[in-house]
Amino acid sequence: MSDEQRGTAYDTDGRKARPTAVGPPRRRMSRTQRARESRRQRQHHRNRRMARGLGVALVALAAIAAVFLGSRYWHAGGPGLDFTGDGGQQVLIEVNEGDFTTAIAETMLEAGVIANVGTFLSAAQGNADIAAIQPGFYRLRAQIPAATAVQQLVDPENRVGKLVIPEGRQLDDTADMKTGRVTPGVFSLIAEASCLDLNGERTCLKAQDLRRAAETESPQALSVPEWALGPVTTLGADHRRIEGLIIAGTWNVDPTAPAPTVLAKLINQSSTELDRSGLPTTAEQVGMTPYEMLVVASLVQREALPHDFAKVARVIDNRLSEPQRLEFDSTVNYPLDRQEVATTDADRAKVTPWNTYASDGLPATPICSPGMDALRAAEHPEPGDWLYFVTIDKDGTTLFTHNYQQHLSNIELALDNGVLDSSR
């Protein structure tokens, strides 16, 4: 057989062509070198397969992200999406403390009020009323245009659950014995604030439901602060055990919540405010418990006008130090649910957990919801040696003295001016 038949390659000059080597000739590689080269090639192929797989995964993730972000953009800040018409059912939303306009818009989007956050923000831009929106509950219609949502949100008629507790109110309603006028107590004020008209239906808590919750729920369930647990527990099932734990101020009531939840939230928020005011620390500094300080503040609130708060606080402090009974008419009237400057001998003789004519020391609970001014006065009494005080005219002028005979003379002035009734 010829070389041509065998397939042998030749150069142009007729000589056999030398084979071209790729890499080291295998006959020149040791066994170790051949193993390393084989391993290198396998690793190279694996790396290329992994790179291709990672690329496919990244492309898939990018597609998913594009769909998600596109949806968010469309609903939160996309172009021009908005509802039309007068809207549907009424819904309730809550604006929380610290919410900016964007957070409020997102709450409305979740409730189905608006179709698009960005459209709402555009409609609200430059609106001073929107910027001043207060925390609370608001009644709005679902599926309304952004501009309509702005109008409904700033309309005072659409805010619900706003509760204002004036300083000096007690849990129960009180009656003025001279005029017969009834002053709503904290329970009645909460019940009124809870009323909600929604889609043609009206719902309200009842004062008796709140009173029952105060009687039957555990102190822990009512969020009673730890520093008040002892005195509250001592009074058992008496609803007055939570007196004073809801302080005066402006609060928000969830109109859809049951009575125990409403009371627990108000007590918890009041406790937070009292802690923020420094009550526990200040009470410890003057040798009182925070609860005792709250009791003193309630007495100050009911016994004096603001300009005399600090003096009355000093009288309380001086009498407790003597020791001498406080003998405050406000503590006699408290369980009788009435408002009156003077009391009768029979009333003052009745032994109750609150009557400071019949018992030493402070009453068992606060006798009202004190305000922050009364609390500050209780924490910082005005220096003085006074043991007695009496209001001598209908303008609220109050005279303070350390001398009992002078006090009797001051009482005569009050009698002459008709502030006190000599028959009592």
XYZ file of C-alpha atoms in Angstrom:
424
model
C 0.000 0.000 0.000
C 1.336 3.415 -0.964
C 1.708 6.353 1.395
C -1.112 8.186 -0.431
C -3.389 5.237 0.105
C -2.536 5.268 3.806
C -3.645 8.944 4.022
C -0.255 10.295 4.910
C 0.060 14.140 4.595
C 2.962 15.669 2.595
C 4.535 19.115 2.353
C 4.544 20.952 -0.945
C 8.089 19.776 -1.631
C 6.987 16.178 -1.398
C 8.240 15.471 2.076
C 6.036 14.114 4.832
C 4.377 16.878 6.911
C 5.205 16.964 10.629
C 2.148 16.877 12.927
C 1.334 20.171 14.703
C 1.477 19.820 18.502
C -1.246 21.369 20.728
C 0.081 21.693 24.246
C 2.898 19.590 25.498
C 3.225 16.329 23.636
C 1.509 13.680 25.719
C 4.554 11.463 25.399
C 6.558 14.187 27.137
C 3.985 14.677 30.038
C 4.375 12.738 33.224
C 1.444 10.901 34.766
C 1.032 13.678 37.388
C 1.010 16.378 34.715
C -1.620 14.558 32.699
C -3.868 14.262 35.804
C -3.527 17.982 36.572
C -4.357 18.934 32.987
C -7.460 16.740 32.980
C -8.643 18.225 36.297
C -8.099 21.773 35.002
C -10.225 21.132 31.934
C -13.077 19.608 33.991
C -13.099 22.630 36.362
C -13.174 25.012 33.377
C -16.280 23.291 31.995
C -18.010 23.357 35.413
C -17.357 27.114 35.818
C -18.864 27.828 32.399
C -22.024 25.822 33.255
C -22.416 27.660 36.600
C -22.002 31.064 34.950
C -24.698 30.243 32.412
C -27.088 29.092 35.204
C -26.456 32.218 37.313
C -27.133 34.429 34.333
C -30.501 32.768 33.736
C -31.444 33.178 37.423
C -30.528 36.860 37.437
C -32.606 37.477 34.364
C -35.604 35.776 36.005
C -35.188 37.803 39.232
C -34.930 41.004 37.242
C -38.179 40.185 35.483
C -39.981 39.488 38.762
C -38.634 42.712 40.296
C -39.741 44.679 37.264
C -43.277 43.341 37.586
C -43.390 44.046 41.368
C -41.887 47.511 41.172
C -44.023 48.351 38.224
C -47.128 47.438 40.229
C -45.921 49.502 43.183
C -45.176 52.397 40.897
C -48.593 52.157 39.333
C -50.432 52.122 42.668
C -48.150 54.398 44.709
C -46.754 56.916 42.282
C -47.630 55.934 38.774
C -49.259 58.117 36.208
C -52.789 59.363 36.750
C -54.600 56.352 38.225
C -57.683 57.629 40.086
C -61.245 56.713 40.990
C -64.220 58.595 39.608
C -67.717 59.170 40.938
C -69.159 59.585 44.430
C -67.624 56.486 45.969
C -69.024 53.451 47.706
C -69.458 52.355 51.307
C -68.122 54.402 54.215
C -64.989 53.058 55.881
C -63.009 54.008 58.968
C -59.292 54.783 58.888
C -56.875 55.663 61.676
C -54.196 58.337 61.467
C -51.451 57.409 63.917
C -49.132 59.672 65.865
C -46.280 60.771 63.617
C -47.964 59.854 60.317
C -46.916 62.065 57.422
C -49.097 62.605 54.346
C -47.557 59.655 52.522
C -48.318 57.286 55.411
C -51.895 58.567 55.561
C -52.230 58.016 51.811
C -50.950 54.464 52.106
C -53.504 53.801 54.876
C -56.273 55.083 52.600
C -54.970 52.988 49.711
C -55.105 49.836 51.858
C -58.650 50.719 52.987
C -59.766 51.131 49.378
C -60.448 54.848 49.706
C -58.049 55.974 46.961
C -56.625 54.244 43.912
C -53.170 55.772 43.912
C -50.843 57.306 46.501
C -49.094 59.583 44.032
C -52.361 61.046 42.756
C -53.460 61.773 46.319
C -50.155 63.437 47.166
C -50.532 65.658 44.108
C -54.077 66.605 45.133
C -52.953 67.335 48.713
C -49.896 69.353 47.779
C -49.928 72.799 49.373
C -53.029 72.040 51.488
C -52.333 73.413 54.980
C -55.256 71.485 56.488
C -53.812 68.174 55.320
C -50.454 69.069 56.851
C -52.224 69.766 60.163
C -54.227 66.518 60.320
C -54.290 65.199 63.890
C -54.034 61.558 64.986
C -57.442 59.962 65.272
C -60.196 58.115 63.432
C -61.738 59.391 60.207
C -64.852 58.314 58.305
C -64.380 58.336 54.522
C -66.048 56.803 51.486
C -64.345 54.017 49.590
C -63.299 54.417 45.943
C -63.345 58.201 45.699
C -61.209 60.551 43.589
C -58.046 61.797 45.278
C -59.318 65.389 45.382
C -62.505 64.220 47.117
C -60.457 62.219 49.609
C -58.538 65.374 50.510
C -61.816 67.248 51.094
C -63.340 64.485 53.223
C -60.222 64.011 55.310
C -59.997 67.672 56.348
C -63.739 68.000 57.035
C -64.123 68.148 60.867
C -67.449 66.310 60.549
C -65.610 63.217 59.404
C -63.382 62.924 62.446
C -64.916 60.484 64.930
C -63.917 59.170 68.343
C -62.466 62.448 69.627
C -62.647 62.494 73.433
C -62.051 65.608 75.542
C -61.904 65.115 79.320
C -61.957 68.461 81.153
C -59.883 68.805 84.286
C -61.683 67.810 87.455
C -64.234 65.367 85.992
C -64.859 62.151 87.871
C -65.918 58.805 86.419
C -69.612 59.199 87.252
C -71.950 62.053 86.379
C -72.300 64.667 89.107
C -75.232 66.901 90.000
C -75.129 70.484 91.242
C -77.395 70.532 94.303
C -78.365 74.173 93.819
C -79.085 74.282 90.089
C -79.819 70.624 89.383
C -77.451 70.737 86.423
C -75.800 67.397 85.664
C -72.157 67.356 84.588
C -71.248 64.331 82.449
C -68.588 62.134 83.991
C -65.729 60.367 82.224
C -67.836 57.294 81.449
C -70.517 59.414 79.786
C -67.926 61.398 77.840
C -66.313 58.198 76.539
C -69.696 56.780 75.578
C -70.560 59.931 73.632
C -67.185 59.968 71.871
C -67.629 56.343 70.814
C -70.774 57.026 68.805
C -70.332 56.227 65.118
C -72.697 56.752 62.177
C -71.483 54.467 59.399
C -73.471 53.488 56.301
C -76.775 54.420 57.932
C -76.156 52.582 61.203
C -75.399 54.243 64.543
C -73.447 52.471 67.270
C -72.392 53.754 70.713
C -70.889 52.343 73.853
C -72.995 52.838 76.972
C -71.751 54.369 80.208
C -72.986 51.318 82.102
C -70.927 49.039 79.824
C -67.815 51.034 80.694
C -68.698 50.977 84.389
C -69.200 47.209 84.243
C -65.838 46.737 82.547
C -64.190 48.831 85.283
C -65.783 46.558 87.895
C -65.187 43.151 86.352
C -62.011 43.275 84.259
C -58.729 42.506 86.001
C -56.388 45.445 86.669
C -53.910 43.883 84.258
C -56.526 43.632 81.511
C -57.292 47.318 82.058
C -53.584 48.210 81.678
C -53.382 49.601 85.229
C -49.760 50.724 85.783
C -47.700 48.696 88.200
C -47.480 51.561 90.701
C -51.293 51.591 91.009
C -51.950 47.837 91.183
C -52.021 47.670 94.999
C -54.621 50.388 95.658
C -56.725 49.324 92.665
C -56.787 45.702 93.797
C -57.708 46.714 97.365
C -61.003 48.244 96.202
C -62.133 44.942 94.681
C -65.043 45.247 92.266
C -65.778 48.945 92.902
C -65.655 50.767 89.557
C -64.113 53.788 91.316
C -60.869 51.832 91.637
C -59.772 53.277 88.263
C -60.667 56.869 89.196
C -57.944 59.316 88.170
C -56.070 56.790 86.022
C -57.590 58.406 82.922
C -56.221 61.921 83.190
C -57.683 65.087 81.733
C -56.788 65.797 78.118
C -57.724 65.041 74.515
C -57.770 61.388 73.496
C -58.927 59.205 70.605
C -61.472 56.438 71.080
C -61.789 53.626 68.558
C -65.560 53.635 67.894
C -65.450 49.957 66.912
C -63.702 48.713 70.071
C -65.463 47.094 73.069
C -65.611 48.823 76.461
C -62.691 46.957 78.125
C -60.389 47.708 75.191
C -61.310 51.393 75.207
C -60.661 51.727 78.950
C -57.385 49.812 78.726
C -56.084 52.028 75.935
C -57.028 55.249 77.742
C -55.431 54.090 81.001
C -52.296 52.976 79.154
C -51.986 56.288 77.298
C -52.565 58.248 80.517
C -49.922 56.192 82.304
C -47.485 56.942 79.485
C -48.176 60.673 79.845
C -47.704 60.506 83.612
C -44.405 58.678 83.194
C -43.328 61.268 80.620
C -44.145 64.050 83.088
C -41.706 62.536 85.564
C -44.333 61.506 88.126
C -42.607 58.318 89.398
C -39.256 60.039 89.891
C -40.693 63.160 91.527
C -42.930 61.138 93.847
C -39.959 59.115 95.036
C -37.972 62.289 95.697
C -40.676 63.671 98.029
C -41.298 60.352 99.782
C -44.618 59.459 98.124
C -45.724 56.748 95.751
C -46.818 57.862 92.266
C -50.366 56.854 93.180
C -50.363 59.010 96.320
C -49.089 61.928 94.258
C -51.945 61.405 91.795
C -54.418 61.460 94.698
C -52.953 64.746 95.942
C -53.194 66.235 92.442
C -56.899 65.291 92.265
C -57.561 67.025 95.602
C -55.720 70.128 94.416
C -57.790 70.085 91.218
C -61.126 69.964 93.048
C -60.308 72.283 95.936
C -58.822 75.348 94.232
C -58.514 77.527 91.169
C -55.268 77.215 89.188
C -53.600 80.251 90.760
C -53.981 78.632 94.203
C -53.029 75.065 93.241
C -49.529 75.175 94.733
C -50.794 76.684 98.025
C -53.441 73.965 98.447
C -50.771 71.373 97.724
C -48.737 72.867 100.575
C -51.738 72.712 102.955
C -52.124 69.004 102.141
C -48.437 68.392 102.734
C -48.459 70.331 106.022
C -51.538 68.539 107.363
C -50.205 65.111 106.481
C -47.006 66.015 108.328
C -48.756 67.197 111.539
C -50.552 64.672 111.360
C -53.933 66.336 110.958
C -56.997 65.177 109.045
C -57.461 66.893 105.703
C -61.200 67.496 106.194
C -61.929 68.387 102.560
C -65.579 68.703 101.561
C -64.700 67.441 98.087
C -63.867 64.023 99.564
C -67.274 63.913 101.268
C -69.120 64.775 98.068
C -67.139 62.422 95.855
C -68.971 59.121 96.535
C -72.275 61.032 96.612
C -71.738 62.079 92.960
C -72.529 65.696 93.626
C -70.914 69.105 93.449
C -71.316 71.403 96.420
C -69.090 73.809 98.299
C -70.438 72.908 101.738
C -71.488 69.616 103.299
C -73.782 68.656 106.149
C -72.746 67.327 109.555
C -74.430 64.025 108.670
C -72.500 63.719 105.404
C -69.211 64.510 107.102
C -69.864 61.800 109.688
C -70.276 59.033 107.099
C -67.277 56.735 106.962
C -66.312 55.988 103.382
C -62.972 55.124 101.752
C -62.811 58.770 100.644
C -64.178 60.898 103.512
C -61.195 62.787 104.975
C -63.344 64.148 107.811
C -63.911 60.604 109.081
C -60.496 59.086 108.338
C -56.836 60.022 108.530
C -54.592 60.468 105.544
C -55.460 60.564 101.859
C -58.648 59.193 100.317
C -58.522 55.675 98.894
C -58.359 56.860 95.278
C -58.094 60.100 93.358
C -61.430 61.917 93.372
C -61.261 63.197 89.783
C -59.140 63.320 86.635
C -56.453 65.895 87.398
C -54.764 68.046 84.790
C -51.045 68.576 84.378
C -51.102 71.941 86.206
C -52.566 70.306 89.312
C -50.046 67.496 89.027
C -47.139 69.942 88.826
C -48.492 71.772 91.873
C -48.694 68.499 93.802
C -45.089 67.791 92.873
C -43.890 71.303 93.742
C -45.977 72.863 96.579
C -45.483 76.552 97.277
C -43.434 77.184 100.437
C -45.602 78.189 103.414
C -46.895 77.127 106.817
C -50.615 77.181 105.961
C -52.943 74.616 107.502
C -56.304 76.130 106.611
C -57.966 77.738 103.614
C -61.467 78.798 102.645
C -63.004 80.380 99.562
C -64.716 83.593 100.668
C -66.514 84.859 97.546
C -68.049 83.720 94.280
C -65.039 84.982 92.353
C -62.984 82.222 93.929
C -60.911 84.341 96.297
C -59.311 81.935 98.781
C -57.644 82.883 102.071
C -54.856 80.757 103.586
C -53.669 80.814 107.189
C -51.756 78.848 109.807
C -53.888 80.202 112.652
C -57.167 78.444 113.423
C -58.835 81.536 114.912
C -58.000 83.484 111.779
C -59.480 80.641 109.780
C -62.763 80.955 111.731
C -62.829 84.670 110.908
C -62.318 83.842 107.239
C -65.219 81.387 107.401
C -67.423 84.232 108.682
C -66.524 86.213 105.570
C -67.560 83.274 103.422
C -70.866 83.032 105.274
C -71.523 86.750 104.880
C -70.852 86.507 101.142
C -73.201 83.558 100.720
C -70.488 81.130 99.710
C -71.175 78.911 102.720
C -74.589 78.024 104.125
C -74.852 78.696 107.869
C -77.556 76.007 108.174
C -74.954 73.368 107.378
